[in-house]
Tab-separated table of C-alpha atoms and ligand atoms in Angstrom:
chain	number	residue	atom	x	y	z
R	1	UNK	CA	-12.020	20.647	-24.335
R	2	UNK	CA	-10.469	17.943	-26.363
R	3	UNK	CA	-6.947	16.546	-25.023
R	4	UNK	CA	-4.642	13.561	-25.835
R	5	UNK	CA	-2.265	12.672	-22.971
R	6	UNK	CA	0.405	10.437	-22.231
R	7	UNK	CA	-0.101	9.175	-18.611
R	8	UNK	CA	3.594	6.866	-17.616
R	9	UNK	CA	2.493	4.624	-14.069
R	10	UNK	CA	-1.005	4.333	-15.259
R	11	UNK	CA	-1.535	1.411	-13.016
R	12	UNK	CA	-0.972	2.769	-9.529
R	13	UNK	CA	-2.783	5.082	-7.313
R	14	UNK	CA	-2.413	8.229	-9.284
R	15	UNK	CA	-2.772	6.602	-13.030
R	16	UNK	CA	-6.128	5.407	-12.574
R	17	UNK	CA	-7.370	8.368	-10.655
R	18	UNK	CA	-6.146	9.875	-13.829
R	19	UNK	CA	-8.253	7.872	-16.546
R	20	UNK	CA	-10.586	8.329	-13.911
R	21	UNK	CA	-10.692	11.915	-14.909
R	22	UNK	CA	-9.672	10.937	-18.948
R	23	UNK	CA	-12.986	8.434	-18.917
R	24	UNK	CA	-15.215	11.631	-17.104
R	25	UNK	CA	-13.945	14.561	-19.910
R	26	UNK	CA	-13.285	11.852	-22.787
R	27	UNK	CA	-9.999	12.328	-22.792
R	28	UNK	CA	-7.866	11.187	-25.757
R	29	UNK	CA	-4.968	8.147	-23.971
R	30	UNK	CA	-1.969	8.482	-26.547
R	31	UNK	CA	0.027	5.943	-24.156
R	32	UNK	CA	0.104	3.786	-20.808
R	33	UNK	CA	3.127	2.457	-19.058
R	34	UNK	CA	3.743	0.277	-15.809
R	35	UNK	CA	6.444	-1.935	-14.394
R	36	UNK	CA	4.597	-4.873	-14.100
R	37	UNK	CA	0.752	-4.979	-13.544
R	38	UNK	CA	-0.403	-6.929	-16.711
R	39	UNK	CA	-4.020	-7.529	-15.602
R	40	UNK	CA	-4.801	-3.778	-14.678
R	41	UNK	CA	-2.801	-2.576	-18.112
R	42	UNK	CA	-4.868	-5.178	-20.039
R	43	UNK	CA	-7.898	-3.554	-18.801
R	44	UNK	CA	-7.134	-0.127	-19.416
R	45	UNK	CA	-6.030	-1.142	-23.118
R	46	UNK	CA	-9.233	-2.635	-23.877
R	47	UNK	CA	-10.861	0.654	-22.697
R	48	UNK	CA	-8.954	3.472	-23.696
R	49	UNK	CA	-7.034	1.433	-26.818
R	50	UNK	CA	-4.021	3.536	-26.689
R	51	UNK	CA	-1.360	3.404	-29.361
R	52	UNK	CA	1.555	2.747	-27.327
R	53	UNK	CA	2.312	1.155	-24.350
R	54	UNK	CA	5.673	0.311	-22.433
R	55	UNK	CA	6.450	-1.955	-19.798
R	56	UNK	CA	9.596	-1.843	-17.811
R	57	UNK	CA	9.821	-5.074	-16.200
R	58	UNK	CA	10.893	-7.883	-19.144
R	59	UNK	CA	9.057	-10.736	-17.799
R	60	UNK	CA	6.010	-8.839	-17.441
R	61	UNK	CA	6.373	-6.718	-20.943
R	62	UNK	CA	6.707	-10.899	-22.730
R	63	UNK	CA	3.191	-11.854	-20.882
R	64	UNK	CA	1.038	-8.483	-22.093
R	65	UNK	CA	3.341	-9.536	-25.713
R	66	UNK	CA	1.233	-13.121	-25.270
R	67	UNK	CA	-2.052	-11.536	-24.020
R	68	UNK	CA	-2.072	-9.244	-27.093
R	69	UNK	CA	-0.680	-11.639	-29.801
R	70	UNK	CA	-3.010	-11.415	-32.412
R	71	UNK	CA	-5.377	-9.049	-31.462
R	72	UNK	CA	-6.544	-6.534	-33.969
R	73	UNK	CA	-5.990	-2.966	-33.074
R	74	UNK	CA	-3.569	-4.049	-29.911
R	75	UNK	CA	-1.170	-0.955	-29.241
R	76	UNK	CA	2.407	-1.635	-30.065
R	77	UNK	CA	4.308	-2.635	-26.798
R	78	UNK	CA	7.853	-0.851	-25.594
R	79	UNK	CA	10.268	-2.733	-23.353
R	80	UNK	CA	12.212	-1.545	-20.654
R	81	UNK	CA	13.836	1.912	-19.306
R	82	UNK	CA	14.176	2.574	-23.318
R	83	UNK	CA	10.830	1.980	-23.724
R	84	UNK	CA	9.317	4.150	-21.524
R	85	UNK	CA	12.074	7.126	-22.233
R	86	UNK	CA	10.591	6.345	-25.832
R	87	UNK	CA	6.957	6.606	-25.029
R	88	UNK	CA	7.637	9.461	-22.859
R	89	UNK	CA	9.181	11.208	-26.248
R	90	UNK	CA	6.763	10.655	-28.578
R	91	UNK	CA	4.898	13.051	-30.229
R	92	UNK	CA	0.915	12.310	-30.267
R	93	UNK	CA	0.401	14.058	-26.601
R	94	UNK	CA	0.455	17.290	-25.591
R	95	UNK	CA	0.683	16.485	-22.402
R	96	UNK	CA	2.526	13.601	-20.288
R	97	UNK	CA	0.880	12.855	-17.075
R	98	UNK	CA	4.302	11.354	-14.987
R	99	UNK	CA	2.631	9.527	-11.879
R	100	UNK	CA	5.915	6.627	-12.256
R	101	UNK	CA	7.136	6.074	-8.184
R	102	UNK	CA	10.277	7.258	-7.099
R	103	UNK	CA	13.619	8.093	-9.402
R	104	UNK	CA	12.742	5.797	-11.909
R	105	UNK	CA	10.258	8.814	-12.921
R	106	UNK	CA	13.372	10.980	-13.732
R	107	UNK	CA	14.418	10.308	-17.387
R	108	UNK	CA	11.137	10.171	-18.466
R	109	UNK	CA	10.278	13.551	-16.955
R	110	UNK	CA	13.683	14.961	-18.583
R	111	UNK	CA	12.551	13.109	-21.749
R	112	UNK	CA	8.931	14.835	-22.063
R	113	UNK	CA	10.456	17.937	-21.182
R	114	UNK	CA	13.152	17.919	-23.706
R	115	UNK	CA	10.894	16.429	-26.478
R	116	UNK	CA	8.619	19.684	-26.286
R	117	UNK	CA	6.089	18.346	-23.897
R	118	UNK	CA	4.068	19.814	-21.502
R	119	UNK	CA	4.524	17.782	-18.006
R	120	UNK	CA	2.196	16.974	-15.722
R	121	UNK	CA	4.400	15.908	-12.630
R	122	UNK	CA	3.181	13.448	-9.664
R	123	UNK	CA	6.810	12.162	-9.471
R	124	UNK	CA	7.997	14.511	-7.212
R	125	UNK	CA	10.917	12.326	-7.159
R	126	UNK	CA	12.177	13.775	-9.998
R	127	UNK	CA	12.488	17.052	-8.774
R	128	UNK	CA	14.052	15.836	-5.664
R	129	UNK	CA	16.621	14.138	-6.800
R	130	UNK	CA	17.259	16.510	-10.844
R	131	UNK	CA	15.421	19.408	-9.394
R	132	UNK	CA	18.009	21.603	-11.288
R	133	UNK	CA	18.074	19.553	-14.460
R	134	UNK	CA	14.090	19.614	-14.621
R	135	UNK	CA	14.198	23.455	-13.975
R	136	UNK	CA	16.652	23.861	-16.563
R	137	UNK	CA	15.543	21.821	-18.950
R	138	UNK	CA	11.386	23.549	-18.719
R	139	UNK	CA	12.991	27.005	-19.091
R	140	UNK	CA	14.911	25.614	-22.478
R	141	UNK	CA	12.048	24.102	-24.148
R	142	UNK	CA	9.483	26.222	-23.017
R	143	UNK	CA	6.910	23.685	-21.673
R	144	UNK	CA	4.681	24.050	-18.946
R	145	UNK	CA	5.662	21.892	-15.476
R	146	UNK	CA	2.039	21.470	-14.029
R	147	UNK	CA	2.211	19.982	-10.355
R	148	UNK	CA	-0.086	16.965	-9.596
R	149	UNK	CA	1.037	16.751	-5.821
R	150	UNK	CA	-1.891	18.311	-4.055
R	151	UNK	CA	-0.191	20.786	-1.928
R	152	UNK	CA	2.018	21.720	-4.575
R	153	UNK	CA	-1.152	21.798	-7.155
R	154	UNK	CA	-2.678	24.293	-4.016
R	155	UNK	CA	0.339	26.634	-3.937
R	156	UNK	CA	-0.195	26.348	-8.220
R	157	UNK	CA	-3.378	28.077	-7.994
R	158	UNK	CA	-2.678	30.348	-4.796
R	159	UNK	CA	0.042	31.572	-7.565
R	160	UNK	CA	-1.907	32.327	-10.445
R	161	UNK	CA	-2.458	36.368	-9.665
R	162	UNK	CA	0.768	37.499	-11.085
R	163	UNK	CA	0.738	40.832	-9.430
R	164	UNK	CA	0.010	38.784	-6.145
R	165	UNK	CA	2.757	36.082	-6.829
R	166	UNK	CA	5.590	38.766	-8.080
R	167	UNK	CA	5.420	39.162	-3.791
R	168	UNK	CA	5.491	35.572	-2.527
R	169	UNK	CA	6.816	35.915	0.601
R	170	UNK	CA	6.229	32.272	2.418
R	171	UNK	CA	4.454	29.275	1.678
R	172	UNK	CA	2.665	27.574	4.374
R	173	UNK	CA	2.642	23.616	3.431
R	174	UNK	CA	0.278	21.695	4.706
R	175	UNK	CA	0.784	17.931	6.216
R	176	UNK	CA	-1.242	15.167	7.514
R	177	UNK	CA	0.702	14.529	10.072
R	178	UNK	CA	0.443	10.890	9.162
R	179	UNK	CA	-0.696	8.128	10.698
R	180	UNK	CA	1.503	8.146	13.811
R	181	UNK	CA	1.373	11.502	14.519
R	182	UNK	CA	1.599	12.625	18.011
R	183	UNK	CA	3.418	9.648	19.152
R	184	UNK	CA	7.088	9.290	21.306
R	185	UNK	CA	9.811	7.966	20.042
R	186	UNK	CA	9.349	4.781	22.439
R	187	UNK	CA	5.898	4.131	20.642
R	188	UNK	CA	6.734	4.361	17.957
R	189	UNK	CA	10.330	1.480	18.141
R	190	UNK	CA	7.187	-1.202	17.498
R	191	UNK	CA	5.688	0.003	14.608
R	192	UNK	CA	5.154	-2.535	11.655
R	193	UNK	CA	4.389	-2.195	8.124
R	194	UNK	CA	0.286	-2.747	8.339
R	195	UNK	CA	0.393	-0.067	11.310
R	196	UNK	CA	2.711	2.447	9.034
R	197	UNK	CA	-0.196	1.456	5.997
R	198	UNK	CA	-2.994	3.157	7.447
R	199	UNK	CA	-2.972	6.474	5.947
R	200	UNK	CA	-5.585	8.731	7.783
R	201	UNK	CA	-7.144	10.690	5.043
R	202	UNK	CA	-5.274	9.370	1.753
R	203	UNK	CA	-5.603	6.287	0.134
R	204	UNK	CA	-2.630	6.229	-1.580
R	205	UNK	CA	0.899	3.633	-3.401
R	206	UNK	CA	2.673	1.705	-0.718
R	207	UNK	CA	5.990	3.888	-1.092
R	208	UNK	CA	4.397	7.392	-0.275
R	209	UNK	CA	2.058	6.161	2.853
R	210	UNK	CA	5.519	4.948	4.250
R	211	UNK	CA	7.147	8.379	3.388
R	212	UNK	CA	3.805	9.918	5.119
R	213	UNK	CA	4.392	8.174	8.159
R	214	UNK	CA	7.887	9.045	8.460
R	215	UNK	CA	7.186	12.643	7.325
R	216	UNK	CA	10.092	11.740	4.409
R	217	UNK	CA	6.946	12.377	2.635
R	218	UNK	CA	6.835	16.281	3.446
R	219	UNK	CA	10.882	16.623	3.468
R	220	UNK	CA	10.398	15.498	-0.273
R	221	UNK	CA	7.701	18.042	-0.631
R	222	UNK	CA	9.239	20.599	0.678
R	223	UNK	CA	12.720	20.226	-1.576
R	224	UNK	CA	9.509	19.901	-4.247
R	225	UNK	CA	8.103	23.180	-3.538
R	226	UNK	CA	12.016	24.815	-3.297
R	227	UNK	CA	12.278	23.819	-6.943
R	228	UNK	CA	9.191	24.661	-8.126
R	229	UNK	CA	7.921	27.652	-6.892
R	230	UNK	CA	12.158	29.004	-6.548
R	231	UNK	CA	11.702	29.823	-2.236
R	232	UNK	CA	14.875	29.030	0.053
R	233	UNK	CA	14.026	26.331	2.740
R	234	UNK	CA	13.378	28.255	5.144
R	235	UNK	CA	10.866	30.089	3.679
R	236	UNK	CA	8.481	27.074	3.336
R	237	UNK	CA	6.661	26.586	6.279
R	238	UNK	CA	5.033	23.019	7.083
R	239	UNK	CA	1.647	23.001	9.052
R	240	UNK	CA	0.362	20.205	10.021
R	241	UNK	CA	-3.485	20.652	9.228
R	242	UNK	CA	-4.959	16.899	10.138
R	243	UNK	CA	-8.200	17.223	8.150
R	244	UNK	CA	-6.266	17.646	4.801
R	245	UNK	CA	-8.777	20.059	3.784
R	246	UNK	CA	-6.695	22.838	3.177
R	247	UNK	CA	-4.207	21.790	1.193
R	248	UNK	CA	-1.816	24.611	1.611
R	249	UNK	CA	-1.531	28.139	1.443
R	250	UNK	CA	0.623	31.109	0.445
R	251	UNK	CA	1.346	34.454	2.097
R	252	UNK	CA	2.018	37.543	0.329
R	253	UNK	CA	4.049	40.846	0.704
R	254	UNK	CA	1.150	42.572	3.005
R	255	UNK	CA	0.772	39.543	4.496
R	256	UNK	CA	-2.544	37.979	3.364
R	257	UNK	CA	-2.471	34.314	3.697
R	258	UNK	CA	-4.643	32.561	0.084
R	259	UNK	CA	-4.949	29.247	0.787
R	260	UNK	CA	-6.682	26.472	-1.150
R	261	UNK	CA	-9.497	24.029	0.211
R	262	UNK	CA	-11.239	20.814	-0.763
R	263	UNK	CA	-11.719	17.101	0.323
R	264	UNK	CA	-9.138	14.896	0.048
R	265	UNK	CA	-9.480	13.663	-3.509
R	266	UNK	CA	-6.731	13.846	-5.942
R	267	UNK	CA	-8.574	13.885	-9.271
R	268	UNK	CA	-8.691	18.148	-7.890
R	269	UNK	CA	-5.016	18.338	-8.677
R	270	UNK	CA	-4.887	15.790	-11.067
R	271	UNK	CA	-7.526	17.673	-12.933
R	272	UNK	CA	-6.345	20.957	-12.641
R	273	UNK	CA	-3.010	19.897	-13.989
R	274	UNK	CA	-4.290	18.871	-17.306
R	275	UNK	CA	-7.448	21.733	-17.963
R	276	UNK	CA	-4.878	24.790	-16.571
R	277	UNK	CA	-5.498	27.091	-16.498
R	278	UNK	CA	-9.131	26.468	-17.144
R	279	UNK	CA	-11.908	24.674	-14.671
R	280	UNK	CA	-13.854	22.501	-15.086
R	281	UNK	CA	-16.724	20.645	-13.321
R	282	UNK	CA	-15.602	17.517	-11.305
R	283	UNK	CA	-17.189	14.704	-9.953
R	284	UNK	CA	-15.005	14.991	-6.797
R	285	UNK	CA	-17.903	15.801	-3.599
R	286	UNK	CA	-18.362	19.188	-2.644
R	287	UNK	CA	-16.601	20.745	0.813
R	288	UNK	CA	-19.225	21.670	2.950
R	289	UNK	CA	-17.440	23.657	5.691
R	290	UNK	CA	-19.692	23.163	7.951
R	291	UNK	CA	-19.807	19.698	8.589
R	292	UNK	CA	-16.192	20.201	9.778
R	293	UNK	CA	-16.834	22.619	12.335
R	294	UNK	CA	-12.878	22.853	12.871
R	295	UNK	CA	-10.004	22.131	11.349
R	296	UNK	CA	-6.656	21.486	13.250
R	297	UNK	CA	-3.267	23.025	13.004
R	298	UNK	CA	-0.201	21.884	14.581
R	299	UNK	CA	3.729	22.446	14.543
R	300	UNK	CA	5.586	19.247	13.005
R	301	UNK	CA	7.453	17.283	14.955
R	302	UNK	CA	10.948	16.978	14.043
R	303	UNK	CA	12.770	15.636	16.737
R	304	UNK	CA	10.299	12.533	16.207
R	305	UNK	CA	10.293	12.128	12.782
R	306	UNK	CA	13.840	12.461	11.952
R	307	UNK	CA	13.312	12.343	8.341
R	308	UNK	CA	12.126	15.132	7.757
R	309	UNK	CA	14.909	17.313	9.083
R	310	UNK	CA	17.420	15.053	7.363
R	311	UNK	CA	15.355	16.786	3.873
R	312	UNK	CA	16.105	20.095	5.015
R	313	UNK	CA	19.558	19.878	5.814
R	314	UNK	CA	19.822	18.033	2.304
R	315	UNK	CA	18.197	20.886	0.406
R	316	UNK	CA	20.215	23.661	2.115
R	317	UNK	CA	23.736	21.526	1.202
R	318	UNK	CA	22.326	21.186	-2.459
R	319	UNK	CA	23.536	19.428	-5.414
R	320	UNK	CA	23.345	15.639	-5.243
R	321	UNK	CA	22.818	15.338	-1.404
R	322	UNK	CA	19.244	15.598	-2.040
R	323	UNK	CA	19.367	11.922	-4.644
R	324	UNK	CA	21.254	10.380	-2.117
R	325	UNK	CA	18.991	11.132	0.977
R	326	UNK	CA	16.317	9.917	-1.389
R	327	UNK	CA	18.368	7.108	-2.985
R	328	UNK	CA	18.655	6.318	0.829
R	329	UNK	CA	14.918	6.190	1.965
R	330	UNK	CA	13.732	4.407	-1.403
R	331	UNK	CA	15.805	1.250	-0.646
R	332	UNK	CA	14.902	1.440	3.308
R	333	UNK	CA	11.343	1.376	2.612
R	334	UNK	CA	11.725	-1.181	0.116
R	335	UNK	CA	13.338	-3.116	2.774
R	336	UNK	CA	10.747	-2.003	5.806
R	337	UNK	CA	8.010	-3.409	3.022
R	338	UNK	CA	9.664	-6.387	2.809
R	339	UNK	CA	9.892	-5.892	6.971
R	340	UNK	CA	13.455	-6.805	6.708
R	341	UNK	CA	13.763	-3.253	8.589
R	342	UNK	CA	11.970	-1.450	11.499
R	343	UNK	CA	10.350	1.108	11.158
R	344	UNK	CA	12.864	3.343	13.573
R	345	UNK	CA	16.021	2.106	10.892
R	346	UNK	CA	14.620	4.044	7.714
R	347	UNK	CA	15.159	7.578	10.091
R	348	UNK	CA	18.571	6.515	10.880
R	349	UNK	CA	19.728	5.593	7.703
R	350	UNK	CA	18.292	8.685	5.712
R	351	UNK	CA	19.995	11.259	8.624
R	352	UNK	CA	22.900	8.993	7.926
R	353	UNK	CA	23.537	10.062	4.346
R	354	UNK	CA	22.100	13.349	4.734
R	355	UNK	CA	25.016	14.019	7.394
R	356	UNK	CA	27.798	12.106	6.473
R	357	UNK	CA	27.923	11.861	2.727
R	358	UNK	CA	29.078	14.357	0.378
R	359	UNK	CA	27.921	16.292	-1.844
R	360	UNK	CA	28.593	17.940	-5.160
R	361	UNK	CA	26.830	20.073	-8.220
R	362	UNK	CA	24.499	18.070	-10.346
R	363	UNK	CA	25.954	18.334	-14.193
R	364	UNK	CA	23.812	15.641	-15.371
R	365	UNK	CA	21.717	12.646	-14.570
R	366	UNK	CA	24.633	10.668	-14.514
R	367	UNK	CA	25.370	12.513	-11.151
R	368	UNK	CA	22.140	11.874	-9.697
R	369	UNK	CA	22.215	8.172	-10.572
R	370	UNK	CA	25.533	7.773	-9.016
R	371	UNK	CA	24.336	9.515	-5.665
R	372	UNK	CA	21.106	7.178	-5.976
R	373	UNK	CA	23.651	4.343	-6.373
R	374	UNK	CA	26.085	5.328	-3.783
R	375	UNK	CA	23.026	5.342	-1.020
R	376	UNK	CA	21.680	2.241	-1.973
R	377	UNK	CA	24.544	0.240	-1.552
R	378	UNK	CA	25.225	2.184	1.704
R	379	UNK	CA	21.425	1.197	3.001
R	380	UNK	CA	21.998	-2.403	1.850
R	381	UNK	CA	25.749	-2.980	3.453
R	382	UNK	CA	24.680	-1.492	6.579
R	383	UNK	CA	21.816	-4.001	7.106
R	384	UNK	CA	24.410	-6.265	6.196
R	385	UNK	CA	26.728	-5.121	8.944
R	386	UNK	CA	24.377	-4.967	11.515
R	387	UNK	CA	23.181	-8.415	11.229
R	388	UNK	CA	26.615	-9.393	11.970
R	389	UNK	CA	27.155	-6.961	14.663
R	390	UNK	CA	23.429	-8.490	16.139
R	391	UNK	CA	24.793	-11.848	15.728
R	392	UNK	CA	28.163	-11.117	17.228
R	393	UNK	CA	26.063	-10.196	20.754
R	394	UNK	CA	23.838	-13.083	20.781
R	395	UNK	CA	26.601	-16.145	19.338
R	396	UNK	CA	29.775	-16.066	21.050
R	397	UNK	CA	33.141	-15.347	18.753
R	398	UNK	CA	34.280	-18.845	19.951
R	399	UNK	CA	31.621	-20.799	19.019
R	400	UNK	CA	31.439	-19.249	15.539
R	401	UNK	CA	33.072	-21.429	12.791
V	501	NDP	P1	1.885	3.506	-7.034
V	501	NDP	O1	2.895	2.617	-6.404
V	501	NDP	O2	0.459	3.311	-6.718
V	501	NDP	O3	2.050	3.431	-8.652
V	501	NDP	C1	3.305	3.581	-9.241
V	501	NDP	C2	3.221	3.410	-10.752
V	501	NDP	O4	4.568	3.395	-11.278
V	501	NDP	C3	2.608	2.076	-11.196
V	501	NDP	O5	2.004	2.223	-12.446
V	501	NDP	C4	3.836	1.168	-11.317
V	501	NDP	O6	3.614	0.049	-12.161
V	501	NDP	C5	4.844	2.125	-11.910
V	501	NDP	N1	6.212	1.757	-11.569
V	501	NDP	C6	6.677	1.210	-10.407
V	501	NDP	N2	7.994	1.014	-10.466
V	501	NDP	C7	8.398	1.423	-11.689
V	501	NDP	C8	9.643	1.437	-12.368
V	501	NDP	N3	10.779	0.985	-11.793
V	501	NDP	N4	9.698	1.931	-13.632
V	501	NDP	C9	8.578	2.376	-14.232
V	501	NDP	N5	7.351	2.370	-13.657
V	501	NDP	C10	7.275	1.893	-12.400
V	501	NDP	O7	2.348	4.997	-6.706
V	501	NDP	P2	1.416	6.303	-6.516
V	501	NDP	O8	0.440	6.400	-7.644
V	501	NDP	O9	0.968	6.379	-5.121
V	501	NDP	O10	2.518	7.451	-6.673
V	501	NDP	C11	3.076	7.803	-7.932
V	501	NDP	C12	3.870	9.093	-7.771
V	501	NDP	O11	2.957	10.142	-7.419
V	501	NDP	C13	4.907	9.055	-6.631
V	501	NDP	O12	6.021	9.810	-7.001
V	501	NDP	C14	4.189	9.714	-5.459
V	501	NDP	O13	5.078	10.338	-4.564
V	501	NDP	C15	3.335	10.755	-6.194
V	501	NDP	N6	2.128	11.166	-5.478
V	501	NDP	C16	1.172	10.241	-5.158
V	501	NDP	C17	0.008	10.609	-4.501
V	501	NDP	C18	-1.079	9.626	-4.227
V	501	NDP	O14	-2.159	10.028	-3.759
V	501	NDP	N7	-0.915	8.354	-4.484
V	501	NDP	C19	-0.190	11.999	-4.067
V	501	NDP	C20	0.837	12.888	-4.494
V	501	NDP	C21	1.964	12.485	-5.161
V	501	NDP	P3	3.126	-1.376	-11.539
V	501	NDP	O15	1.689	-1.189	-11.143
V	501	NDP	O16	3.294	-2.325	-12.659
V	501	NDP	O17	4.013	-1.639	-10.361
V	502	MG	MG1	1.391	15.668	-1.390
């Protein structure tokens, strides 16, 4: 099966488990992009030689312009949010693989959409925070919308009886649990970045182990699956199944459960998403069931992990209280990375905006952005405010100057 894709974030976690797959079926790679990993992108170029490539980050787009000065058959180089809306446009792909991190993913999933693309979507971002706009947008142009996520990918193929799927009833959504599952409250007040790194079963970008560990990550997923597979809330169910061997499931009218196993490996999905809806073979190990002997299932916590209720309550209030409660927990983990934050803060700030701020019907991306933008500079005031509320309990008003 011959295939040219476009894969946006080709540098990160999910991009080079996708060439991964590309190098294994001999994929054709129309373009690359990344923000700012010039090494890794200089590598991939001088394997898969694609024809375009766009970096986002200036500095970083002038030293792969250096690298590649001169160079016979060097792709031509895109700058900046443009640059990768342009890539993500072009025609030369059938199919654009989006595995960008967090809302920056957006235009470029509205942009392959509109320009007639079929999208593979990691960036579950985008249909967070334009779920309605995405939607739209793939029943317009007529394009496929092929999830990458794994549980989403799962529910995908649970889906692909029609006759079965015309009487979706529930979907059961599988979750780690995390790395800190189990644990109070109280343990958890101490918990630093390095602990909150150490994903169980996935190894997997910065941003999304934090969202594991807070849950955020399955609050995302679950306003992911809303969108995608058109359920209310509350018909999504979230098990935790710590094994992450199934990697969810789907129950129908007479109430068969069809659920979808495998190890943990993403190039399943990732796969899957560009050969639908054909198989082929993988090089991902074989699940021997036996060597599990059980698997684990659990109820979520959500008194705990606070951030994953905050999702729900977004999703049910709709339009663009959904950006903002993500808007919200991208700049607290950008902070807690930069352990400028606790861990305990990025809860409180995303229940913040998902209970105090307003919200109102998405029109365009301009509404998103300005949700995304209004949450941000909430998140970055407040730290603001509370280091001077800190201070004002530990250096006396009089002896301030
Ligand atoms: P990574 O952080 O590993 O990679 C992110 C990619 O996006 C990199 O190529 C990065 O470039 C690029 N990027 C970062 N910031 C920007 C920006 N502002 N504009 C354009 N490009 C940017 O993330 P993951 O691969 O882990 O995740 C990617 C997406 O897939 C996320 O939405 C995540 O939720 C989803 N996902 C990930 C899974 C996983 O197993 N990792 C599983 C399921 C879903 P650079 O390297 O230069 O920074
Ligand atoms: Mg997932």
């Amino acid at each position: 099966m011959s295939k040219v894709i476009t894969l946006l974030g080709s540098t990160g976690s999910i991009g080079t488990q996708s060439l991964d797959v590309c190098r294994m079926h001999g994929y054709e790679v129309f373009g690359l992009s990344a923000n700012s990993s010039v090494d890794k992108l200089l590598a991939q170029i001088a394997e898969f030689h694609p024809k375009y490539v766009a970096v986002t980050d200036p500095a970083a787009f002038d030293r792969l312009s250096a690298a590649l000065a001169g160079q016979t058959g060097a792709p031509k180089l895109l700058k900046g949010a443009d640059g990768l809306r342009e890539l993500a446009a072009m025609d030369g792909a059938g199919t654009v693989l989006n595995a960008v991190v967090g809302i920056a993913g957006l235009d470029a999933s509205l942009t392959a959409i509109e320009s007639g693309h079929d999208l593979a979507l990691a960036n579950k971002e985008s249909l967070v925070t334009g779920g309605h706009l995405v939607t739209d947008a793939v029943k317009k142009h007529g394009v496929h919308l092929l999830p990458v996520d794994s549980e989403h990918s799962a529910i995908f193929q649970c889906l692909q009886d029609q006759h079965s799927a015309k009487t979706l009833e529930k979907i059961l959504l599988t979750a780690s649990g995390g790395p800190f599952f189990g644990m109070s409250t109280e343990e958890l007040r101490t918990k630093t970045k390095a602990d909150a790194l150490k994903h169980p079963n996935w190894n997997m970008g910065a941003k999304i182990t934090i969202d594991s560990a807070t849950l955020m990550n399955k609050g995302l997923e679950l306003i992911e699956a809303a969108w995608l597979f058109g359920l209310p809330e509350d018909k999504i169910q979230i098990v935790v199944q710590r094994e992450s061997i199934i990697h969810s499931a789907v129950q129908f009218a007479d109430h068969s459960i069809i659920a979808q196993l495998g190890v943990p490996d993403m190039r399943i999905p990732i796969q899957y998403a560009l050969t639908y809806p054909r198989r082929f073979p993988s090089p991902v190990k074989q699940l021997n069931l036996a060597d599990w002997q059980k698997l684990t299932f659990y109820a979520p916590d959500e008194e705990t992990f606070t951030c994953f209720g905050a999702c729900k309550r977004a999703i049910r209030r709709g339009g663009t209280l959904p950006a903002a409660v993500n808007g919200a927990n991208e700049a607290a983990v950008a902070l807690f990375l930069k352990e400028k934050i606790g861990w305990q803060d990025i809860g409180e700030l995303v229940c913040h905006v998902a209970d105090t701020f307003e919200t109102a019907p998405v029109t365009s991306v301009e509404d998103v952005l300005e949700a995304d933008r209004k949450a941000r500079a909430y998140v970055l005031e407040r730290f603001l405010l509370d280091r001077e509320e800190e201070e004002e309990g530990i250096i006396p008003l009089a002896q301030k100057s």
